[in-house]
Coordinates of C-alpha atoms in Angstrom, one line a residue:
Chain E
X1 CA 60.2 124.6 -15.6
X2 CA 61.7 123.1 -12.5
X3 CA 58.5 121.0 -11.8
X4 CA 59.2 119.0 -15.0
X5 CA 62.4 117.5 -13.4
X6 CA 61.8 117.4 -9.7
X7 CA 59.7 114.5 -8.5
X8 CA 56.7 116.7 -7.7
X9 CA 54.1 115.9 -5.0
X10 CA 51.7 115.8 -7.8
X11 CA 52.9 112.8 -9.6
X12 CA 51.0 109.8 -8.3
X13 CA 52.6 106.4 -8.5
X14 CA 51.3 104.8 -11.6
X15 CA 51.5 101.2 -12.8
X16 CA 52.0 101.8 -16.5
X17 CA 50.6 98.9 -18.4
X18 CA 49.0 97.6 -15.3
X19 CA 45.5 98.3 -16.6
X20 CA 46.2 96.8 -20.0
X21 CA 47.6 93.7 -18.4
X22 CA 44.7 93.3 -16.0
X23 CA 42.3 93.7 -18.8
X24 CA 44.1 91.2 -20.9
X25 CA 44.1 88.7 -18.1
X26 CA 40.2 88.8 -18.2
X27 CA 38.9 85.9 -20.3
X28 CA 35.9 88.1 -21.5
X29 CA 38.1 91.0 -22.7
X30 CA 40.6 88.5 -24.4
X31 CA 37.8 87.1 -26.4
X32 CA 36.4 90.6 -27.3
X33 CA 39.8 91.7 -28.4
X34 CA 40.4 88.6 -30.5
X35 CA 37.0 89.1 -32.2
X36 CA 37.8 92.7 -33.0
X37 CA 41.3 91.9 -34.2
X38 CA 39.6 89.2 -36.5
X39 CA 37.4 91.9 -38.2
X40 CA 40.3 94.4 -38.4
X41 CA 42.3 91.7 -40.2
X42 CA 39.4 91.0 -42.6
X43 CA 39.2 94.7 -43.3
X44 CA 42.9 95.1 -43.9
X45 CA 43.3 91.9 -45.9
X46 CA 40.0 92.3 -48.0
X47 CA 42.0 92.4 -51.4
X48 CA 43.6 89.0 -50.5
X49 CA 40.6 87.3 -48.9
X50 CA 38.1 88.3 -51.5
X51 CA 40.1 89.6 -54.6
X52 CA 38.2 91.6 -57.1
X53 CA 35.6 94.4 -57.0
X54 CA 32.7 93.5 -54.6
X55 CA 30.5 95.5 -57.0
X56 CA 31.1 93.3 -60.0
X57 CA 28.2 91.0 -61.2
X58 CA 29.7 87.6 -60.2
X59 CA 27.0 85.2 -61.3
X60 CA 23.2 84.6 -61.6
X61 CA 21.0 86.5 -59.2
X62 CA 19.6 85.3 -55.8
X63 CA 21.8 82.1 -55.6
X64 CA 21.8 80.4 -52.3
X65 CA 25.2 79.8 -50.6
X66 CA 27.3 77.2 -52.5
X67 CA 30.9 76.2 -53.0
X68 CA 31.3 78.8 -55.8
X69 CA 29.6 81.6 -53.9
X70 CA 30.3 81.0 -50.2
X71 CA 27.3 83.3 -49.1
X72 CA 25.3 83.3 -52.2
X73 CA 24.5 86.1 -54.6
X74 CA 22.3 89.3 -54.3
X75 CA 19.2 90.0 -56.5
X76 CA 21.7 91.9 -58.9
X77 CA 24.0 88.7 -58.8
X78 CA 26.8 90.3 -56.7
X79 CA 28.8 88.0 -54.5
X80 CA 27.6 88.4 -50.9
X81 CA 30.8 87.1 -49.4
X82 CA 32.8 89.8 -51.2
X83 CA 30.4 92.4 -50.1
X84 CA 30.5 91.4 -46.6
X85 CA 34.3 91.3 -46.5
X86 CA 34.7 94.7 -48.3
X87 CA 32.0 96.1 -46.3
X88 CA 34.1 95.8 -43.1
X89 CA 36.5 98.3 -44.4
X90 CA 34.2 101.3 -44.6
X91 CA 32.1 100.3 -41.6
X92 CA 35.2 100.0 -39.3
X93 CA 36.7 103.1 -40.7
X94 CA 33.6 105.1 -39.9
X95 CA 33.4 103.5 -36.5
X96 CA 37.0 104.2 -35.5
X97 CA 37.0 107.7 -37.1
X98 CA 33.8 108.8 -35.3
X99 CA 35.3 107.4 -32.0
X100 CA 38.4 109.4 -32.4
X101 CA 36.7 112.7 -33.0
X102 CA 33.8 112.2 -30.3
X103 CA 36.4 111.2 -27.8
X104 CA 38.7 114.2 -28.6
X105 CA 35.7 116.7 -28.4
X106 CA 34.5 115.1 -25.2
X107 CA 37.9 115.4 -23.7
X108 CA 38.4 119.1 -24.6
X109 CA 34.8 120.2 -23.8
X110 CA 34.3 118.0 -20.7
X111 CA 37.6 118.8 -19.1
X112 CA 37.4 122.5 -19.8
X113 CA 33.9 122.8 -18.4
X114 CA 34.8 120.8 -15.1
X115 CA 38.2 122.5 -14.7
X116 CA 37.4 126.2 -15.3
X117 CA 33.8 126.0 -13.6
X118 CA 31.8 129.2 -13.6
X119 CA 30.4 130.5 -16.8
X120 CA 32.4 128.3 -19.0
X121 CA 31.0 125.2 -17.2
X122 CA 27.5 126.8 -17.4
X123 CA 27.6 127.4 -21.1
X124 CA 29.3 124.0 -22.1
X125 CA 27.0 122.1 -19.9
X126 CA 24.0 123.8 -21.4
X127 CA 25.3 122.9 -25.0
X128 CA 25.9 119.3 -23.9
X129 CA 22.4 118.9 -22.4
X130 CA 20.9 120.4 -25.6
X131 CA 22.7 117.9 -27.7
X132 CA 21.5 115.1 -25.3
X133 CA 17.9 116.0 -25.3
X134 CA 17.4 116.7 -29.0
X135 CA 16.8 113.4 -30.5
X136 CA 19.9 112.2 -32.3
X137 CA 18.7 110.0 -35.2
X138 CA 16.0 112.5 -36.5
X139 CA 18.8 115.2 -36.5
X140 CA 21.3 112.8 -38.2
X141 CA 18.5 112.2 -40.9
X142 CA 17.9 115.7 -41.6
X143 CA 21.5 116.5 -41.6
X144 CA 22.3 113.9 -44.0
X145 CA 19.3 115.1 -46.1
X146 CA 21.1 118.2 -46.8
X147 CA 24.7 116.9 -46.8
X148 CA 24.4 113.7 -48.9
X149 CA 27.1 112.1 -47.0
X150 CA 30.3 110.5 -48.2
X151 CA 32.4 108.7 -45.7
X152 CA 34.0 112.0 -44.5
X153 CA 30.6 113.8 -43.9
X154 CA 29.1 110.7 -42.2
X155 CA 32.0 110.8 -39.7
X156 CA 31.4 114.6 -39.3
X157 CA 27.6 114.2 -38.9
X158 CA 28.0 111.4 -36.5
X159 CA 30.5 113.3 -34.5
X160 CA 28.3 116.2 -34.2
X161 CA 25.5 114.2 -32.8
X162 CA 27.4 111.9 -30.6
X163 CA 30.0 113.7 -28.5
X164 CA 27.8 115.1 -25.8
X165 CA 27.2 111.8 -23.9
X166 CA 31.0 111.3 -23.5
X167 CA 31.6 114.8 -22.7
X168 CA 29.2 114.7 -19.8
X169 CA 31.0 111.6 -18.4
X170 CA 34.4 113.3 -18.8
X171 CA 33.1 116.4 -17.1
X172 CA 31.8 114.6 -14.1
X173 CA 35.0 112.6 -13.8
X174 CA 37.2 115.7 -13.9
X175 CA 35.0 117.5 -11.3
X176 CA 35.8 114.6 -8.9
X177 CA 39.5 114.5 -9.8
X178 CA 40.1 118.2 -9.7
X179 CA 39.4 118.2 -5.9
X180 CA 42.1 115.6 -5.2
X181 CA 45.1 116.3 -3.2
X182 CA 47.6 115.7 -6.1
X183 CA 45.9 118.5 -8.2
X184 CA 46.1 120.9 -5.4
X185 CA 49.7 120.1 -5.0
X186 CA 50.4 120.7 -8.7
X187 CA 48.6 124.1 -8.3
X188 CA 50.7 124.9 -5.4
X189 CA 53.9 124.0 -7.2
X190 CA 53.0 126.5 -9.8
X191 CA 52.0 124.2 -12.7
X192 CA 50.1 125.8 -15.6
X193 CA 46.5 124.9 -16.2
X194 CA 47.3 123.0 -19.4
X195 CA 49.9 121.0 -17.6
X196 CA 47.6 120.1 -14.7
X197 CA 44.8 119.2 -17.1
X198 CA 46.8 117.0 -19.4
X199 CA 49.6 115.6 -17.3
X200 CA 47.8 115.3 -13.9
X201 CA 44.1 114.8 -14.5
X202 CA 44.0 113.2 -17.9
X203 CA 46.3 110.2 -17.1
X204 CA 44.0 109.4 -14.2
X205 CA 41.0 109.0 -16.4
X206 CA 42.6 106.6 -18.9
X207 CA 40.4 103.7 -18.2
X208 CA 37.2 105.9 -18.6
X209 CA 38.4 107.5 -21.8
X210 CA 39.4 104.1 -23.3
X211 CA 35.9 103.0 -22.2
X212 CA 34.3 106.1 -24.0
X213 CA 36.3 105.6 -27.1
X214 CA 35.2 101.9 -27.3
X215 CA 31.6 103.0 -26.9
X216 CA 32.3 105.6 -29.6
X217 CA 33.4 102.9 -32.1
X218 CA 30.2 101.0 -31.4
X219 CA 28.1 104.0 -31.7
X220 CA 29.8 105.0 -34.9
X221 CA 29.4 101.6 -36.5
X222 CA 25.8 101.2 -35.5
X223 CA 24.5 104.8 -36.4
X224 CA 26.4 104.7 -39.6
X225 CA 24.9 101.3 -40.4
X226 CA 21.4 102.7 -39.7
X227 CA 22.0 105.7 -41.9
X228 CA 23.2 103.6 -44.7
X229 CA 20.2 101.1 -44.2
X230 CA 17.9 104.0 -44.6
X231 CA 19.6 104.7 -47.9
X232 CA 20.8 108.2 -46.6
X233 CA 24.6 107.7 -47.3
X234 CA 26.3 107.0 -50.8
X235 CA 24.4 103.8 -51.6
X236 CA 27.0 102.9 -54.3
X237 CA 29.6 102.4 -51.6
X238 CA 29.9 98.8 -50.1
X239 CA 29.3 99.0 -46.4
X240 CA 27.5 96.6 -44.0
X241 CA 24.7 99.1 -43.9
X242 CA 24.2 99.5 -47.7
X243 CA 24.3 95.7 -47.9
X244 CA 21.3 95.6 -45.6
X245 CA 19.8 98.5 -47.7
X246 CA 20.1 96.6 -50.9
X247 CA 18.8 93.4 -49.3
X248 CA 15.7 95.2 -48.3
X249 CA 15.1 97.0 -51.4
X250 CA 16.0 94.0 -53.5
X251 CA 13.1 92.3 -52.0
X252 CA 15.3 89.8 -50.3
X253 CA 12.7 89.1 -47.7
X254 CA 9.9 88.3 -50.2
X255 CA 12.2 86.0 -52.4
X256 CA 13.5 84.2 -49.3
X257 CA 17.1 85.3 -49.9
X258 CA 18.1 85.4 -46.2
X259 CA 21.8 85.1 -47.2
X260 CA 21.8 88.6 -48.4
X261 CA 21.0 90.2 -45.1
X262 CA 22.1 87.8 -42.4
X263 CA 25.9 88.1 -43.0
X264 CA 26.2 91.8 -42.8
X265 CA 23.8 91.9 -39.8
X266 CA 25.8 89.4 -37.9
X267 CA 29.0 91.0 -38.7
X268 CA 27.7 94.3 -37.2
X269 CA 26.5 92.4 -34.1
X270 CA 29.7 90.6 -33.6
X271 CA 31.9 93.7 -33.7
X272 CA 29.5 95.5 -31.3
X273 CA 29.5 92.5 -29.1
X274 CA 33.3 92.3 -29.1
X275 CA 33.3 96.1 -28.1
X276 CA 30.9 95.6 -25.4
X277 CA 32.8 92.7 -24.0
X278 CA 35.9 94.7 -23.8
X279 CA 34.0 97.5 -22.0
X280 CA 32.3 95.1 -19.7
X281 CA 35.6 93.5 -18.7
X282 CA 37.3 97.0 -18.2
X283 CA 34.4 97.9 -15.9
X284 CA 35.0 94.7 -13.9
X285 CA 38.8 95.4 -13.7
X286 CA 38.5 99.0 -12.8
X287 CA 35.3 99.1 -10.7
X288 CA 36.2 97.9 -7.2
X289 CA 32.6 96.9 -6.4
X290 CA 32.3 94.5 -9.3
X291 CA 35.8 93.2 -8.8
X292 CA 35.2 92.4 -5.1
X293 CA 32.1 90.5 -6.2
X294 CA 34.1 88.5 -8.6
X295 CA 37.0 87.9 -6.2
X296 CA 34.6 86.6 -3.6
X297 CA 33.2 84.2 -6.2
X298 CA 36.6 83.1 -7.0
X299 CA 37.5 82.5 -3.3
X300 CA 34.4 80.5 -2.5
X301 CA 33.7 79.0 -5.9
X302 CA 30.4 77.7 -4.8
X303 CA 26.8 78.7 -4.0
X304 CA 27.3 80.0 -0.5
X305 CA 28.9 83.2 -2.0
X306 CA 25.7 84.1 -3.7
X307 CA 23.6 84.3 -0.7
X308 CA 25.7 87.4 0.4
X309 CA 23.6 90.3 -0.9
X310 CA 25.7 93.2 0.4
X311 CA 28.8 94.1 -1.6
X312 CA 31.6 92.2 -0.1
X313 CA 34.8 94.0 0.7
X314 CA 37.7 91.7 0.5
X315 CA 41.2 92.2 -0.7
X316 CA 43.3 89.4 -2.0
X317 CA 47.0 89.5 -1.2
X318 CA 48.8 89.7 -4.4
Chain P
X1 CA 9.0 124.8 -7.9
X2 CA 12.4 126.5 -8.7
X3 CA 13.5 123.2 -10.1
X4 CA 10.5 122.9 -12.4
X5 CA 10.9 126.4 -13.6
X6 CA 14.6 125.8 -14.3
X7 CA 13.9 122.7 -16.3
X8 CA 11.0 124.5 -18.2
X9 CA 13.7 127.2 -19.0
X10 CA 16.0 124.7 -20.4
X11 CA 13.4 123.0 -22.5
X12 CA 12.4 126.3 -24.0
X13 CA 16.0 127.1 -24.9
X14 CA 16.3 123.5 -26.5
X15 CA 13.1 124.2 -28.3
X16 CA 14.5 127.5 -29.8
X17 CA 17.8 125.8 -30.8
X18 CA 15.8 123.1 -32.7
X19 CA 13.8 126.0 -34.4
X20 CA 17.0 127.8 -35.2
X21 CA 18.6 124.6 -36.7
X22 CA 15.5 124.1 -38.8
X23 CA 15.7 127.6 -40.0
X24 CA 19.5 127.8 -40.8
X25 CA 20.0 124.4 -42.2
X26 CA 18.5 125.0 -45.7
X27 CA 20.4 128.4 -45.8
X28 CA 23.7 126.7 -45.1
X29 CA 23.8 124.8 -48.3
X30 CA 26.3 126.4 -50.6
X31 CA 24.8 128.2 -53.5
X32 CA 21.0 129.0 -53.9
X33 CA 18.9 126.6 -51.7
X34 CA 16.0 126.6 -54.0
X35 CA 18.1 125.5 -56.9
X36 CA 20.0 123.1 -54.9
X37 CA 16.8 121.6 -53.6
X38 CA 14.7 121.4 -56.7
X39 CA 17.3 121.7 -59.4
X40 CA 18.2 118.1 -59.8
X41 CA 20.4 117.2 -62.8
X42 CA 18.5 117.5 -66.0
X43 CA 15.8 119.8 -64.6
X44 CA 15.7 123.3 -65.5
X45 CA 13.3 125.8 -63.7
X46 CA 11.8 128.9 -65.0
X47 CA 12.5 132.0 -62.8
X48 CA 8.8 131.9 -61.8
X49 CA 9.1 128.4 -60.5
X50 CA 12.2 129.3 -58.6
X51 CA 10.5 132.2 -57.0
X52 CA 7.6 130.0 -56.0
X53 CA 10.0 127.5 -54.3
X54 CA 11.8 130.4 -52.5
X55 CA 8.6 131.7 -51.2
X56 CA 7.4 128.3 -50.1
X57 CA 10.8 128.0 -48.2
X58 CA 10.4 131.4 -46.8
X59 CA 13.6 132.4 -48.6
X60 CA 13.7 135.8 -49.9
X61 CA 16.2 138.6 -50.4
X62 CA 15.1 140.2 -47.1
X63 CA 17.8 140.4 -44.4
X64 CA 18.4 137.1 -42.7
X65 CA 17.0 138.4 -39.3
X66 CA 13.8 139.5 -41.0
X67 CA 13.4 136.1 -42.7
X68 CA 13.9 134.5 -39.2
X69 CA 11.1 136.6 -37.6
X70 CA 8.9 135.7 -40.5
X71 CA 9.6 132.1 -39.9
X72 CA 8.7 132.4 -36.3
X73 CA 5.6 134.2 -37.0
X74 CA 4.5 131.4 -39.3
X75 CA 5.2 128.9 -36.6
X76 CA 3.1 130.6 -34.1
X77 CA 0.2 130.3 -36.6
X78 CA 0.9 126.5 -36.7
X79 CA 1.9 127.0 -40.3
X80 CA 4.7 124.5 -41.4
X81 CA 4.3 124.9 -45.0
X82 CA 3.2 122.6 -47.7
X83 CA 4.6 119.2 -48.4
X84 CA 6.3 118.8 -51.8
X85 CA 5.4 115.2 -52.3
X86 CA 1.9 115.2 -51.1
X87 CA 1.1 118.5 -52.8
X88 CA -1.2 120.3 -51.9
X89 CA -1.5 118.7 -48.5
X90 CA -0.1 120.9 -45.7
X91 CA 2.7 119.6 -43.6
X92 CA 0.5 119.6 -40.4
X93 CA -2.0 117.4 -41.9
X94 CA 0.5 114.8 -43.2
X95 CA 2.2 114.7 -39.9
X96 CA -1.0 114.3 -37.9
X97 CA -1.9 110.7 -39.0
X98 CA 1.8 109.7 -38.7
X99 CA 1.9 111.0 -35.2
X100 CA -1.0 108.8 -34.1
X101 CA 0.7 105.6 -35.4
X102 CA 3.9 106.3 -33.8
X103 CA 2.4 107.3 -30.6
X104 CA 0.6 104.0 -30.5
X105 CA 3.7 102.0 -31.1
X106 CA 5.9 104.2 -28.6
X107 CA 3.4 104.0 -25.8
X108 CA 2.6 100.3 -26.0
X109 CA 6.1 99.2 -26.4
X110 CA 7.4 101.5 -23.7
X111 CA 4.9 100.3 -21.1
X112 CA 5.5 96.6 -21.8
X113 CA 9.3 96.9 -21.9
X114 CA 9.4 99.1 -18.8
X115 CA 7.4 96.6 -16.8
X116 CA 9.1 93.4 -18.1
X117 CA 12.4 94.8 -17.9
X118 CA 12.2 96.0 -14.4
X119 CA 10.7 92.7 -13.1
X120 CA 13.7 91.0 -14.8
X121 CA 16.1 93.3 -13.3
X122 CA 14.6 92.9 -9.8
X123 CA 14.6 89.2 -10.2
X124 CA 18.2 88.9 -11.3
X125 CA 19.4 91.2 -8.5
X126 CA 17.5 89.4 -5.8
X127 CA 18.5 86.0 -7.0
X128 CA 22.1 86.6 -8.0
X129 CA 23.0 83.0 -8.1
X130 CA 20.2 81.6 -10.1
X131 CA 20.8 80.5 -13.6
X132 CA 18.7 83.2 -15.3
X133 CA 20.2 85.9 -13.1
X134 CA 23.7 84.7 -14.1
X135 CA 22.8 84.4 -17.9
X136 CA 21.2 87.8 -18.1
X137 CA 24.1 90.3 -18.3
X138 CA 26.0 88.4 -20.9
X139 CA 22.8 87.4 -22.8
X140 CA 21.6 91.0 -22.9
X141 CA 25.1 92.2 -24.2
X142 CA 24.9 89.7 -26.9
X143 CA 21.3 90.5 -27.8
X144 CA 21.8 94.2 -27.6
X145 CA 24.6 94.0 -30.0
X146 CA 22.2 93.3 -32.9
X147 CA 21.0 96.5 -34.6
X148 CA 17.3 96.7 -33.7
X149 CA 16.4 97.0 -37.4
X150 CA 18.3 93.9 -38.2
X151 CA 16.2 92.0 -35.6
X152 CA 13.2 93.6 -37.2
X153 CA 14.2 92.5 -40.7
X154 CA 14.8 88.9 -39.2
X155 CA 11.4 88.9 -37.7
X156 CA 9.6 90.1 -40.8
X157 CA 11.5 87.5 -42.8
X158 CA 10.9 84.5 -40.5
X159 CA 7.5 85.3 -38.7
X160 CA 6.1 87.3 -41.6
X161 CA 7.1 85.9 -44.8
X162 CA 8.1 82.2 -43.9
X163 CA 5.7 81.4 -41.2
X164 CA 3.1 84.0 -42.4
X165 CA 1.9 84.4 -38.7
X166 CA 1.9 88.3 -39.0
X167 CA 1.3 90.7 -41.6
X168 CA 4.6 92.2 -43.1
X169 CA 3.7 95.8 -43.8
X170 CA 1.3 98.8 -43.1
X171 CA -0.6 99.7 -40.1
X172 CA -3.8 98.0 -40.9
X173 CA -5.5 96.0 -43.8
X174 CA -6.0 98.5 -46.5
X175 CA -9.1 96.8 -47.5
X176 CA -10.8 97.9 -44.2
X177 CA -12.2 101.3 -43.6
X178 CA -10.7 102.9 -40.6
X179 CA -13.0 103.4 -37.7
X180 CA -14.1 102.2 -34.4
X181 CA -15.1 98.7 -35.5
X182 CA -14.0 95.4 -34.4
X183 CA -12.3 94.1 -37.6
X184 CA -10.4 97.3 -38.0
X185 CA -9.1 97.3 -34.4
X186 CA -8.1 93.7 -34.7
X187 CA -6.3 94.3 -37.9
X188 CA -4.4 97.3 -36.1
X189 CA -3.5 95.0 -33.3
X190 CA -2.3 92.3 -35.6
X191 CA -0.2 94.8 -37.6
X192 CA 1.5 96.3 -34.5
X193 CA 2.4 93.0 -32.8
X194 CA 5.7 92.5 -34.7
X195 CA 7.1 96.0 -34.4
X196 CA 6.1 96.3 -30.7
X197 CA 7.6 92.8 -30.1
X198 CA 11.0 93.9 -31.7
X199 CA 10.9 97.2 -29.8
X200 CA 10.2 95.5 -26.6
X201 CA 12.9 92.9 -27.1
X202 CA 15.5 95.5 -28.0
X203 CA 14.9 98.0 -25.2
X204 CA 14.0 95.6 -22.4
X205 CA 17.7 94.7 -21.7
X206 CA 18.7 98.4 -21.1
X207 CA 16.0 98.6 -18.3
X208 CA 16.9 95.2 -16.9
X209 CA 20.6 95.8 -16.6
X210 CA 20.1 99.3 -15.2
X211 CA 17.6 98.1 -12.7
X212 CA 19.9 95.1 -11.6
X213 CA 22.8 97.4 -11.0
X214 CA 20.9 99.9 -8.8
X215 CA 19.1 97.0 -7.1
X216 CA 22.5 95.4 -6.1
X217 CA 23.6 98.4 -4.4
X218 CA 20.4 99.2 -2.7
X219 CA 20.2 95.7 -1.5
X220 CA 23.5 96.5 0.4
X221 CA 21.7 99.3 2.3
X222 CA 21.2 98.9 6.0
X223 CA 17.5 99.5 5.8
X224 CA 17.1 96.4 3.8
X225 CA 19.1 94.3 6.4
X226 CA 16.8 95.8 9.0
X227 CA 13.7 95.0 7.0
X228 CA 14.8 91.3 6.8
X229 CA 15.8 91.4 10.4
X230 CA 12.4 92.4 11.2
X231 CA 11.1 89.3 9.7
X232 CA 9.2 90.9 6.9
X233 CA 8.4 88.7 3.9
X234 CA 10.9 88.7 1.2
X235 CA 8.4 89.7 -1.3
X236 CA 7.6 92.8 0.7
X237 CA 11.2 93.6 1.2
X238 CA 12.0 92.9 -2.5
X239 CA 9.2 95.2 -4.0
X240 CA 8.3 97.8 -1.2
X241 CA 11.8 98.4 0.2
X242 CA 14.3 97.7 -2.4
X243 CA 12.8 98.0 -5.8
X244 CA 10.8 101.1 -5.1
X245 CA 13.9 103.0 -4.3
X246 CA 16.0 101.4 -7.0
X247 CA 13.5 102.6 -9.5
X248 CA 14.3 106.4 -9.2
X249 CA 17.2 106.4 -11.6
X250 CA 15.0 104.6 -14.1
X251 CA 12.6 107.4 -14.0
X252 CA 15.3 109.9 -14.6
X253 CA 16.6 108.1 -17.7
X254 CA 13.0 107.7 -19.0
X255 CA 13.4 110.9 -21.0
X256 CA 16.7 109.7 -22.6
X257 CA 15.2 106.2 -23.3
X258 CA 12.1 107.8 -24.9
X259 CA 14.5 109.7 -27.3
X260 CA 16.3 106.5 -28.0
X261 CA 13.1 104.5 -28.5
X262 CA 12.0 107.0 -31.2
X263 CA 15.3 106.8 -32.9
X264 CA 14.9 102.8 -32.9
X265 CA 11.4 103.3 -34.0
X266 CA 12.3 105.4 -37.0
X267 CA 14.3 102.4 -38.3
X268 CA 11.7 99.7 -37.3
X269 CA 8.9 101.7 -39.1
X270 CA 11.1 101.7 -42.1
X271 CA 11.4 97.9 -42.1
X272 CA 7.6 97.4 -41.6
X273 CA 6.7 100.2 -43.9
X274 CA 4.6 101.4 -40.9
X275 CA 3.1 104.7 -41.8
X276 CA 4.3 106.6 -38.7
X277 CA 6.6 109.6 -38.4
X278 CA 9.9 107.6 -39.1
X279 CA 8.6 106.2 -42.3
X280 CA 7.4 109.8 -43.4
X281 CA 10.6 111.3 -42.4
X282 CA 12.9 108.9 -44.3
X283 CA 10.7 109.2 -47.4
X284 CA 10.7 112.9 -47.1
X285 CA 14.4 113.0 -47.0
X286 CA 14.7 110.4 -49.9
X287 CA 12.3 112.6 -52.0
X288 CA 13.8 115.9 -50.9
X289 CA 10.6 117.0 -49.3
X290 CA 12.3 119.7 -47.1
X291 CA 9.3 121.3 -45.6
X292 CA 7.8 117.8 -44.6
X293 CA 11.2 116.6 -43.0
X294 CA 11.7 119.9 -41.1
X295 CA 8.2 119.7 -39.8
X296 CA 8.7 116.2 -38.6
X297 CA 12.1 117.0 -37.0
X298 CA 10.5 119.7 -35.1
X299 CA 7.5 117.7 -34.0
X300 CA 9.6 114.8 -32.9
X301 CA 11.8 117.2 -30.9
X302 CA 8.8 118.8 -29.2
X303 CA 7.4 115.4 -28.3
X304 CA 10.7 114.4 -26.7
X305 CA 11.0 117.7 -24.9
X306 CA 7.4 117.6 -23.5
X307 CA 8.0 114.0 -22.4
X308 CA 11.2 115.0 -20.6
X309 CA 9.5 117.8 -18.8
X310 CA 6.6 115.4 -17.8
X311 CA 9.2 113.0 -16.3
X312 CA 10.8 115.9 -14.4
X313 CA 7.5 116.9 -12.9
X314 CA 6.7 113.2 -12.0
X315 CA 10.2 112.8 -10.6
X316 CA 9.5 115.8 -8.1
X317 CA 6.5 114.0 -6.9
X318 CA 8.4 110.6 -6.4
X319 CA 11.5 112.1 -4.8
X320 CA 11.1 114.5 -1.9
X321 CA 14.8 115.4 -1.9
X322 CA 14.4 117.3 -5.3
X323 CA 11.5 119.1 -4.0
X324 CA 13.3 120.2 -0.9
X325 CA 16.2 121.6 -2.9

């Protein structure tokens, strides 16, 4: 109880918002965040941008892009622009939903394994490794064969097959942090296990967990798109994946209707690209090795820096 | 040796887990599995038919544990049941042909992408200032963002349908009789070019980026500086000293990449209607051919496990530190 108020040895000086500010100062990250926000806005404002049901028959089939149909129509005469805009909703929802649950499970499992060690660790590590070695997509496919997924079951199935990788990273990070002095100090001052885990160790992994969550979104979106493309989700729902499914099964390739598959594919790619940019930039900000390399380049701003092959150790006076 | 045995034990456990998933999944569906599987809306089955389906699935009123033992017994005899959609072909015989096609694609594309990816990674770490080396990471991020099957669709559309350079579906020209003759082999080669190209393009970046990152830190080691100081040719330093050591992590991740390639392949086969395991599996799921889809899942899992084990053995040969452990 007393530890909550007294400035315990365990509390490390933290720069709240420091990470966020640094990341936002990075051009790459800024672009990534902007791109992601753009798609989030599209998903939120779908009823305003493209009013009316995307499933409605809007015009003659297989029309190329025109002023009336910005991205043309499908083989069933549905408006591709509307389908792409509305597809953002379900695809992003599944992506963020999956990321939330995989990250949550990864934190709980990874941290308990590393913190409690012993038999708990052995068992949990075994389970993680099993999920890593059993091929993911085949498992996803047979699971969806039995479950006939709606959005919620897709998230469930994707979480089940996708949490292990993140959990392993959380585990190894926790293993490293639990040996640090500030954890020992917290133990000595009598903090409970849960307090040490959640108040001492967890905050020190923020950047890694954010990174894992971002990868989780990317995983969720690409895996859900793949499942829908295979026709294993509810194909009457409008998502980027089902758009691609209908494009392939509506013979878009044969009839030359490139506009039916290109928009959804590019949308998926841009979202994933945005997420990877954010992750890459976060890496650059938090990984001293990469940061030093970048700083050195900034200092010399010329060729000479690139002949240095060893990782430079420099620190700029801030 | 202890390392190898430990790994072997792990893979055996993994195999049993896969078996058990296979056994319990059909039994987890609420209600009677046989009715749920066969009884589509509007179809009513006679009790005899239902019983036949139950027997085919190994479902009976016997205790669950007894059923499980029966199932294991069947597997040891190599009996995976009968395919519904290709009745009366056995699951094993259906899988066998698909396996050859998938193996062909996986091996060819893995060898090419492993080689090219590593060369690219070595080069970009060595010449960090060069244009190609600088453009590689962002370029790979952008390219890697596209779903592999979307690239496959675009390739089929443009190179297949528009330019007509490559055939757009199947593994060989169906007018030819399969056999060891030149026209057939040429046709097989022509049909696999696009899928392999797409697989190589989509997996190469991972190898290149991984290799680049390890190379960068290996190049900072003292023995590299020493080698350079001794006046060894930069070619020798680059390949014999740096790249050789930097490749070890790639070998470890080989098993994981293989699993990922198979996942990618399942989708790509679908795009090309290539009659491999993925194509079979998706069609089995679409047509509710449960024995076939379970057999496929089992086979793919075993394939990945065996490959992982082979990599582990290889690893002990390459890295003496593991052997000494």
